[in-house]
Coordinates of C-alpha atoms in Angstrom, one line a residue:
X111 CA 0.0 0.0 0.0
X112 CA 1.5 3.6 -0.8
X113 CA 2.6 5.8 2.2
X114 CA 1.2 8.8 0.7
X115 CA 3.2 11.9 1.9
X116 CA -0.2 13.8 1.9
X117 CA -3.2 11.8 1.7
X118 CA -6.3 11.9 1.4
X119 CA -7.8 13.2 4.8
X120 CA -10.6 11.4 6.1
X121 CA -11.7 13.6 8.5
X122 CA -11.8 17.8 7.1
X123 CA -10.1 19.3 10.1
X124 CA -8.3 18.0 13.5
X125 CA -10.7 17.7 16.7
X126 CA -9.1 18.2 19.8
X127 CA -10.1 19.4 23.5
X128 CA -12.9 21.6 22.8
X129 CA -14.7 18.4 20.5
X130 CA -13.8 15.9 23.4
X131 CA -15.5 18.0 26.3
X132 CA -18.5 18.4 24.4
X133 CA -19.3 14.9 23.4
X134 CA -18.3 13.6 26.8
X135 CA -20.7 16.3 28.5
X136 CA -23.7 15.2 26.1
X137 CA -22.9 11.4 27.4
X138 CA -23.4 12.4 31.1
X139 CA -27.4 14.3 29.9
X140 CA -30.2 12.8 30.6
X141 CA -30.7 11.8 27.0
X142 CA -28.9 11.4 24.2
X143 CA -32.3 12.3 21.4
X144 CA -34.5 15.1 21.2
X145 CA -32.7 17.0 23.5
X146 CA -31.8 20.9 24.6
X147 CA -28.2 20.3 22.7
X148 CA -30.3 19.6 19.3
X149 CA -32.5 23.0 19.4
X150 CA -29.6 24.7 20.6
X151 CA -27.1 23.7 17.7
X152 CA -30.4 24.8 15.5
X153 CA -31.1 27.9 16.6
X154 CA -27.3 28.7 16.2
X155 CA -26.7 27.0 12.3
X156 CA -29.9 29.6 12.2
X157 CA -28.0 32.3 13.7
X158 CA -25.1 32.0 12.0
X159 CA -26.4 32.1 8.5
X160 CA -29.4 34.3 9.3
X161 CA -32.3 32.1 8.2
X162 CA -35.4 31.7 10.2
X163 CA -35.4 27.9 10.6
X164 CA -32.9 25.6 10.5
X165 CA -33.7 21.9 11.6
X166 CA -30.5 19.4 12.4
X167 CA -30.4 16.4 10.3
X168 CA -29.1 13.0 10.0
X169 CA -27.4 13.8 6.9
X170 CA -27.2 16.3 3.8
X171 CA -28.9 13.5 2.2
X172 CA -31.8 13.2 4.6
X173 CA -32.3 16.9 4.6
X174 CA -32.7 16.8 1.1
X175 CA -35.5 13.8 1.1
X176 CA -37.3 16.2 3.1
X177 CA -37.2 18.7 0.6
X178 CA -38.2 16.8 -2.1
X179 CA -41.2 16.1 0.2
X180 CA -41.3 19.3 1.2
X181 CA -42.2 20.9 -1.9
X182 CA -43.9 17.5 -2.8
X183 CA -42.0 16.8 -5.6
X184 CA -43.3 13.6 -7.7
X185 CA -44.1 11.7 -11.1
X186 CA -44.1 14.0 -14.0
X187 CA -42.6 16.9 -12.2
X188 CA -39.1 17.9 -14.0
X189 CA -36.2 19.1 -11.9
X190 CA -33.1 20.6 -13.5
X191 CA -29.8 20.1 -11.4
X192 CA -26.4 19.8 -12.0
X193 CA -24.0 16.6 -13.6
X194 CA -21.6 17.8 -11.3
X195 CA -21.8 16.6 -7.9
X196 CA -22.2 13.3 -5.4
X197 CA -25.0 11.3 -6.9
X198 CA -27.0 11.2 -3.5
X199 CA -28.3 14.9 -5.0
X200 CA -30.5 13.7 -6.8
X201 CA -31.6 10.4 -5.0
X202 CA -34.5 12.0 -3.5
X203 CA -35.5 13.3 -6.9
X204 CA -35.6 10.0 -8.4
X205 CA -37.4 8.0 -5.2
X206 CA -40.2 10.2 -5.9
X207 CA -40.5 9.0 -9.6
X208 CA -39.1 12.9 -11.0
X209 CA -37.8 13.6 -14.5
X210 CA -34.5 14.6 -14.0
X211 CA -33.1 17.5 -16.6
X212 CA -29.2 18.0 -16.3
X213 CA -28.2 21.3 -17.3
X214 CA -24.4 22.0 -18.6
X215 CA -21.7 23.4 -15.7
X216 CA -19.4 26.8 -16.2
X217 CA -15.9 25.4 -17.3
X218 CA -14.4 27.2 -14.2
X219 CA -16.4 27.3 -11.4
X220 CA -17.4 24.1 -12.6
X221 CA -21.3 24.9 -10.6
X222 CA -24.6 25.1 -12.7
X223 CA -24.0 27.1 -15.4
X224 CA -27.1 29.9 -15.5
X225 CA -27.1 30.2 -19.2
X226 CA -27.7 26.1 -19.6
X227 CA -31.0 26.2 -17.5
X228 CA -33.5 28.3 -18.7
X229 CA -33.9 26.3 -22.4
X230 CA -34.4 23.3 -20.1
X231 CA -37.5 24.5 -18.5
X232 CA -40.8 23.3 -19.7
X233 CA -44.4 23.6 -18.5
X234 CA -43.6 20.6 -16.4
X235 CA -40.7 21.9 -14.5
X236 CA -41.2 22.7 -11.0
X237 CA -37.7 23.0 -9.1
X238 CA -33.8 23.9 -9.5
X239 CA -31.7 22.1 -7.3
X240 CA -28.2 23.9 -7.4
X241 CA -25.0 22.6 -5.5
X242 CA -22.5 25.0 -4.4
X243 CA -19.5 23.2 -6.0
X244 CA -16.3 22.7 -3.6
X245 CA -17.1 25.7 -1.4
X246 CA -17.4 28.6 -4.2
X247 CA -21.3 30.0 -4.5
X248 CA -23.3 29.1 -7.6
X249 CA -24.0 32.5 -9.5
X250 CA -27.4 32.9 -7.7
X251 CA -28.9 35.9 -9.1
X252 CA -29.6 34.5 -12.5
X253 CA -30.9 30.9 -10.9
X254 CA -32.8 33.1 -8.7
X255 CA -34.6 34.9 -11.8
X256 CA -35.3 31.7 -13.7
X257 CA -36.9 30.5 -10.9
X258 CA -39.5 34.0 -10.5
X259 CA -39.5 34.0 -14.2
X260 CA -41.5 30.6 -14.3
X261 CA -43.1 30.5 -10.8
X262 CA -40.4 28.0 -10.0
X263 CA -38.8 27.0 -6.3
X264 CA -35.0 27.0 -5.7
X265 CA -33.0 24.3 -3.3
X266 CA -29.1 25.0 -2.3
X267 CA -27.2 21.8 -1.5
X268 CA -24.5 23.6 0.2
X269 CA -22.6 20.2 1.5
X270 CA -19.7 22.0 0.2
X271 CA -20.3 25.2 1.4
X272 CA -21.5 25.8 5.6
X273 CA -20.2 29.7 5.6
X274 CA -20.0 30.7 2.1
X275 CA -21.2 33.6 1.0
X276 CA -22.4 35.6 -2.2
X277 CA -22.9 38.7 -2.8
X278 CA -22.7 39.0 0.9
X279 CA -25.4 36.7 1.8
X280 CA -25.0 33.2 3.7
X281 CA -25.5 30.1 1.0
X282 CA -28.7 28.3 1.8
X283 CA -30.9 31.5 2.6
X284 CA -30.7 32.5 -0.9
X285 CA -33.6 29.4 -2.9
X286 CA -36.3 28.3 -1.0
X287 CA -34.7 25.8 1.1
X288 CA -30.9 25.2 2.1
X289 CA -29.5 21.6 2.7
X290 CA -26.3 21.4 4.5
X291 CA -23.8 18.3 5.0
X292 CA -21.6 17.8 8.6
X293 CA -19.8 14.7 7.3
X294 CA -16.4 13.3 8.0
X295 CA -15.2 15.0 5.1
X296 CA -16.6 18.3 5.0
X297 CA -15.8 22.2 6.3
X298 CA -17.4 21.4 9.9
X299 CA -18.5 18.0 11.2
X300 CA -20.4 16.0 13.4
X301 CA -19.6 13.1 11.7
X302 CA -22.4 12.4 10.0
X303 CA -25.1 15.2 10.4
X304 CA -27.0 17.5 8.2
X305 CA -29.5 20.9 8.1
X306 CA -32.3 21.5 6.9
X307 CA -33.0 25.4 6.5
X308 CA -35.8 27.7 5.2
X309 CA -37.5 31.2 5.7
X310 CA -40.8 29.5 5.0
X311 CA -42.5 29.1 7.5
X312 CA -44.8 26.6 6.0
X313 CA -41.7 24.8 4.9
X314 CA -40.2 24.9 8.3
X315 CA -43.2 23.4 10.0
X316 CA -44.0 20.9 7.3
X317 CA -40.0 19.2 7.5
X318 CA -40.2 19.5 11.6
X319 CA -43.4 17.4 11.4
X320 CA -42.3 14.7 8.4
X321 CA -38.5 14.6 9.9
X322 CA -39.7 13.4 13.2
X323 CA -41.7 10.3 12.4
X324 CA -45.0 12.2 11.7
X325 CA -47.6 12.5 9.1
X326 CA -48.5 15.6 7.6
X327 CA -52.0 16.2 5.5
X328 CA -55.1 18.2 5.9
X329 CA -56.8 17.6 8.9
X330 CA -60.5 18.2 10.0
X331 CA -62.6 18.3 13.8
X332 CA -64.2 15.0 14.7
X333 CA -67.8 15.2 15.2
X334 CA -67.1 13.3 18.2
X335 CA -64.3 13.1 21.0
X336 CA -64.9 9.3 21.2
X337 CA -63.2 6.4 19.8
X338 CA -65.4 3.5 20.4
X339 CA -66.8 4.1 24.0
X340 CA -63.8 5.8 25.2
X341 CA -62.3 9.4 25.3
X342 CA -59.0 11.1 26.1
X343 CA -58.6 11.1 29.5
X344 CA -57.1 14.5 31.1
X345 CA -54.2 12.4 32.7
X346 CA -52.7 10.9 29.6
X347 CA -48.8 11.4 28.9
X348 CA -48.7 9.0 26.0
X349 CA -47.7 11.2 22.8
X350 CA -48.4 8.0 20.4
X351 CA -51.7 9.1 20.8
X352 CA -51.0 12.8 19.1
X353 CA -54.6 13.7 17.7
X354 CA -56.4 10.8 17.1
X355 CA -59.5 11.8 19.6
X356 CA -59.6 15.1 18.1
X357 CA -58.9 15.3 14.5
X358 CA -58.8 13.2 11.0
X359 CA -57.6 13.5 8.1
X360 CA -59.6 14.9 5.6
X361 CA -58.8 12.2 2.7
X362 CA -55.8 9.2 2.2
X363 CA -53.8 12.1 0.9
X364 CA -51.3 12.5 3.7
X365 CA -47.6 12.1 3.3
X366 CA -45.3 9.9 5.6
X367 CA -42.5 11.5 7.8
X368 CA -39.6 9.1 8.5
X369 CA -36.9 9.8 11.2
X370 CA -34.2 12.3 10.4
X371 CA -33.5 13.5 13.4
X372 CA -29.4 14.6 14.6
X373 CA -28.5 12.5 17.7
X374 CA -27.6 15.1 21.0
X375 CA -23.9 13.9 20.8
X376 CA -23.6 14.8 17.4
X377 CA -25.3 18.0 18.4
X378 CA -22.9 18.6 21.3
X379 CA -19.9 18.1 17.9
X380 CA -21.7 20.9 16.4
X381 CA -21.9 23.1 18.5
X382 CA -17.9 22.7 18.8
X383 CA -16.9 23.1 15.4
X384 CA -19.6 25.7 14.5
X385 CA -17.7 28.3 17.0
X386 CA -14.9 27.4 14.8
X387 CA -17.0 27.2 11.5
X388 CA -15.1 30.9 10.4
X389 CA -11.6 30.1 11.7
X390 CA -11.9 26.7 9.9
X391 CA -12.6 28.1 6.6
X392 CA -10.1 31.3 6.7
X393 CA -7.4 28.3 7.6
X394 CA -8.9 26.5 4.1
X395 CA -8.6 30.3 2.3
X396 CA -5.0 30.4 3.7
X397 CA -4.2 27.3 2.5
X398 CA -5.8 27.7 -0.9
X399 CA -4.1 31.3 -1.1
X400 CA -0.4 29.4 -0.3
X401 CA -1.6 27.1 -3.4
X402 CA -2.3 29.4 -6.2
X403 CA 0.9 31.4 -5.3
X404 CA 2.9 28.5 -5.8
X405 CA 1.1 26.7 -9.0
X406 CA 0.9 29.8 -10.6
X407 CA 3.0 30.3 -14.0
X408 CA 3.1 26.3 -14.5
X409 CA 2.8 25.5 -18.2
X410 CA 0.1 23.4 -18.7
X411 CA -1.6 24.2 -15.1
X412 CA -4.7 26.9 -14.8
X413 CA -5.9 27.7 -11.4
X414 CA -9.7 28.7 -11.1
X415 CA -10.8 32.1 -11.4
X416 CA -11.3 34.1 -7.6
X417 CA -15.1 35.4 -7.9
X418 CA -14.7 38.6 -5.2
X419 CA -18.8 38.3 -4.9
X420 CA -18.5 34.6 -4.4
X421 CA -15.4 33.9 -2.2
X422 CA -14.4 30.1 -1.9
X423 CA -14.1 28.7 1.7
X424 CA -12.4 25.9 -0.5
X425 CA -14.1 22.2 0.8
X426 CA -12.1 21.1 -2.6
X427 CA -9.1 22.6 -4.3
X428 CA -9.4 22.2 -8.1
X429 CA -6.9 22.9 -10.7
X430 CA -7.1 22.4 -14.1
X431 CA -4.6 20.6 -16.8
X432 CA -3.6 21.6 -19.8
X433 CA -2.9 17.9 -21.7
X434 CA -1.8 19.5 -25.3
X435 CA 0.4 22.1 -23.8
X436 CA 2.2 19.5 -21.2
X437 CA 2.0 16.6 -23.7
X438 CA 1.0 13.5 -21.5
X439 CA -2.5 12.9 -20.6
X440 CA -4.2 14.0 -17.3
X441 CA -4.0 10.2 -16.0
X442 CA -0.3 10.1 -16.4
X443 CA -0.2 13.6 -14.7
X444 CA -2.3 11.7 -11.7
X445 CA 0.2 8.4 -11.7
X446 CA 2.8 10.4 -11.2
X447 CA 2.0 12.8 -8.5
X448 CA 0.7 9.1 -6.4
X449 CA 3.3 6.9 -7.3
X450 CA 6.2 9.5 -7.5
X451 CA 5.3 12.1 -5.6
X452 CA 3.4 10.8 -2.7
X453 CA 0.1 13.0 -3.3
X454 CA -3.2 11.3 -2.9
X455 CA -6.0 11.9 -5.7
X456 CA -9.4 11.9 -5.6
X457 CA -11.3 13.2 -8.3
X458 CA -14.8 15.0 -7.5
X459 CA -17.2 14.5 -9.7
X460 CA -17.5 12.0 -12.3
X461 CA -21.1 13.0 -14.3
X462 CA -23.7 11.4 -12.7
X463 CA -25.9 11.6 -15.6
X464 CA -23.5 9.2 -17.2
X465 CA -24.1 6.8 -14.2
X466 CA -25.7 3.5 -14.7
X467 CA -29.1 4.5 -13.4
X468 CA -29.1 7.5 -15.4
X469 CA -28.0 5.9 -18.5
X470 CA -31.3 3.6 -17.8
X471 CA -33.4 6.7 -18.2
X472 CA -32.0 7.6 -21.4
X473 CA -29.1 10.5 -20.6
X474 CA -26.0 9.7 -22.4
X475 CA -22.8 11.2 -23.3
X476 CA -23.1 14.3 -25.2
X477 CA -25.8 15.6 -23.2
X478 CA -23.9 18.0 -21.1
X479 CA -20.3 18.5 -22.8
X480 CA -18.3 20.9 -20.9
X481 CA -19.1 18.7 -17.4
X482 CA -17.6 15.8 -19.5
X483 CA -14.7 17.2 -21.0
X484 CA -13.8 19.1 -18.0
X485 CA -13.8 15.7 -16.3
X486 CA -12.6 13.7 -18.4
X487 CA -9.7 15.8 -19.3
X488 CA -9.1 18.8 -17.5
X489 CA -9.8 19.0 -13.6
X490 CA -7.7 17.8 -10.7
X491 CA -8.4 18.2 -6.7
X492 CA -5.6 18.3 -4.8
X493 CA -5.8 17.4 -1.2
X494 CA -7.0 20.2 1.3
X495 CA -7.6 20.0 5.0
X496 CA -7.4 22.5 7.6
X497 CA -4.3 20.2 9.4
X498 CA -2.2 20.0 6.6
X499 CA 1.5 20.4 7.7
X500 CA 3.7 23.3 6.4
X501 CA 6.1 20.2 5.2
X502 CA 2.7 19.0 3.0
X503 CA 1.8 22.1 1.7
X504 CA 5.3 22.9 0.3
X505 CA 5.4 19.0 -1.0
X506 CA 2.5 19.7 -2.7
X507 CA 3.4 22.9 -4.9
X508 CA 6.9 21.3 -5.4
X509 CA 5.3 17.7 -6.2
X510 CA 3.0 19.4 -9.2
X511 CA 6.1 21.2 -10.3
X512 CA 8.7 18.1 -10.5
X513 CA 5.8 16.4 -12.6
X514 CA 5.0 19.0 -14.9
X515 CA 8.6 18.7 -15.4
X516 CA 8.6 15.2 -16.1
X517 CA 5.6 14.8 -17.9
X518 CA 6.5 17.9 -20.4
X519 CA 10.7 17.9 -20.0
X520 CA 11.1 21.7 -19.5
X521 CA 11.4 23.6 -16.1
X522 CA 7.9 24.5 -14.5

């Protein structure tokens, strides 16, 4: 196995002290579910991105089940989204039995290109679901008029992006409903974890309700306070019996919550990192900034564009390569900085819409050519975490150089 000088981190920044006194005080609570640390670490996510509502999570990916329930999303509704991102995006979309339109990414940014979506929408479109690619902000004013153009709602999967900003506003507050990831891997973490965030209010009840194993529909009085011969009585503390003396629903139409809920030690994590959430990513920035100073001027090597409305806080690090001016292919380019160099590559993302399932339902190659060829020949993530060493980080600018060098014989 190859002792990779810098590797691929699988955890996004060092815990130490601060992480280990919180966990251990949420073991010594009286529960570990549904607890004060859970509406606490809410109401600061809230806080800190100034949204209304934000509702803790499982998972990015359970957050956005919910809203593709939400906004009840389902057969014969068309969704437009991005090729570029983790496949789980669009899971939700396909469970509920939604046509699925991929529109094209910009070459640089590589997000959801504004200029791609808009010929994609139909009278049976009903949502954009944008992803705020490796920590840089999808160009959300255009999205934003698409979606008022056609009466049209907006969700952010910001897994990349807790913090980001554009145009001076927090990512996730921007569409309709924000959907945020606290995995291993990402900018802060619980571990596994998620948020789901609105300013609907309507929104905001409907998720709390269908994220905590509850039903949600139109319900009506009951004529009568009786089942069978027996009511409510006063004294009752069982909350399995929610409103069943009191209320039905008015037809079968009723959707099914399912249980999404963050546990109180992952919580307690949360609330740790998120008083770190803007030291974290200025660390990322600083790294990043150390990067482009010392890959800049390569032959063969483009760095991607700063966007001063839309600054990265840099979950990813992508560069781009330049195969006719270095003269080897990008897979040699990747052998070499592994097996040579030591540096540990893993590429973010191949095109889903090229995936097995997606080829199933008809999308093929050609259907969104700048994802594909950007992919396929151009864009490389280098590692980044917020621990990396000063001995990494100078490894890392010298390891491109030396194989540049190699790959294209000259001096970069």
């Amino acid at each position: 196995m190859t002792q990779f000088v810098v590797p691929y981190a699988g955890v996004s920044n060092s815990l130490g002290d601060d992480e280990i006194k919180a966990v251990t005080s949420a073991l010594t609570r009286d529960t570990l579910a549904m607890g004060p640390l859970g509406r606490e670490f809410e109401g600061r996510f809230a806080e800190m991105l100034g949204a209304k509502h934000a509702q803790a999570t499982s998972s990015c990916t359970t957050a956005l089940f919910l809203a593709a329930q939400v906004l009840e999303l389902g057969p014969g509704d068309e969704v437009i989204t991005t090729p570029q991102t983790f496949w789980v995006t669009t899971w939700p979309l396909q469970a509920r039995g939604c046509t699925i339109r991929f529109a094209d990414i910009d070459p640089d940014s590589l997000n959801l290109d504004p200029d791609s979506v808009e010929a994609l929408v139909t009278p049976r479109t009903k949502s954009i679901w944008v992803v705020h690619h490796g920590g840089r902000a999808v160009d959300m004013d255009p999205i934003m008029a698409i979606a008022t153009k056609y009466g049209l709602s907006v969700v952010e999967d910001c897994a990349h992006a807790p913090g980001a900003t554009y145009k001076g506003r927090r990512v996730g507050t921007i569409g309709d409903i924000g959907c945020f990831s606290f995995h291993s891997l990402k900018n802060m973490t619980t571990g596994e974890g998620g948020a789901f965030v609105t300013d609907d209010d309507a929104y905001a009840e409907k998720a709390r309700e269908l994220g905590t194993i509850h039903t949600w529909g139109p319900l009506v009085d009951r004529e009568s306070d009786r089942i069978g011969p027996y009511r409510q009585p006063a004294y009752y503390r069982d909350p399995h019996v929610r409103s069943a003396f009191s209320k039905s629903y008015r037809d079968d139409r009723y959707l099914i919550g399912n249980n999404y809920r963050m546990s109180e030690v992952s919580a307690a994590l949360g609330l740790a990192q998120l008083a770190k959430l803007d030291q974290l990513n200025a660390r990322r920035q600083e790294i990043a900034h150390r990067l482009d100073e010392g890959l800049t001027d390569i032959p063969g090597i483009t760095l991607q564009r700063a966007r001063p409305e839309a600054p990265s806080v840099y979950h990813l690090y992508t560069i781009f390569y330049d195969a006719a001016v270095v003269g080897a292919l990008k897979d040699d380019f990747i052998k070499l900085l592994e097996q040579v160099e030591g540096i540990e590559i893993v590429l973010r993302y191949f095109p889903i819409h090229l995936l097995p399932e997606f080829r199933a339902l008809g999308h093929r190659y050609g259907e969104c050519p700048v994802a594909e060829k950007v992919y396929f020949e151009q864009q490389v993530q280098l590692p980044i975490y917020t621990h990396l060493t000063e001995h990494q980080l100078n490894h890392l600018i010298s390891g491109v150089r030396r194989t540049i060098n190699t790959l294209s014989g000259t001096n970069a």
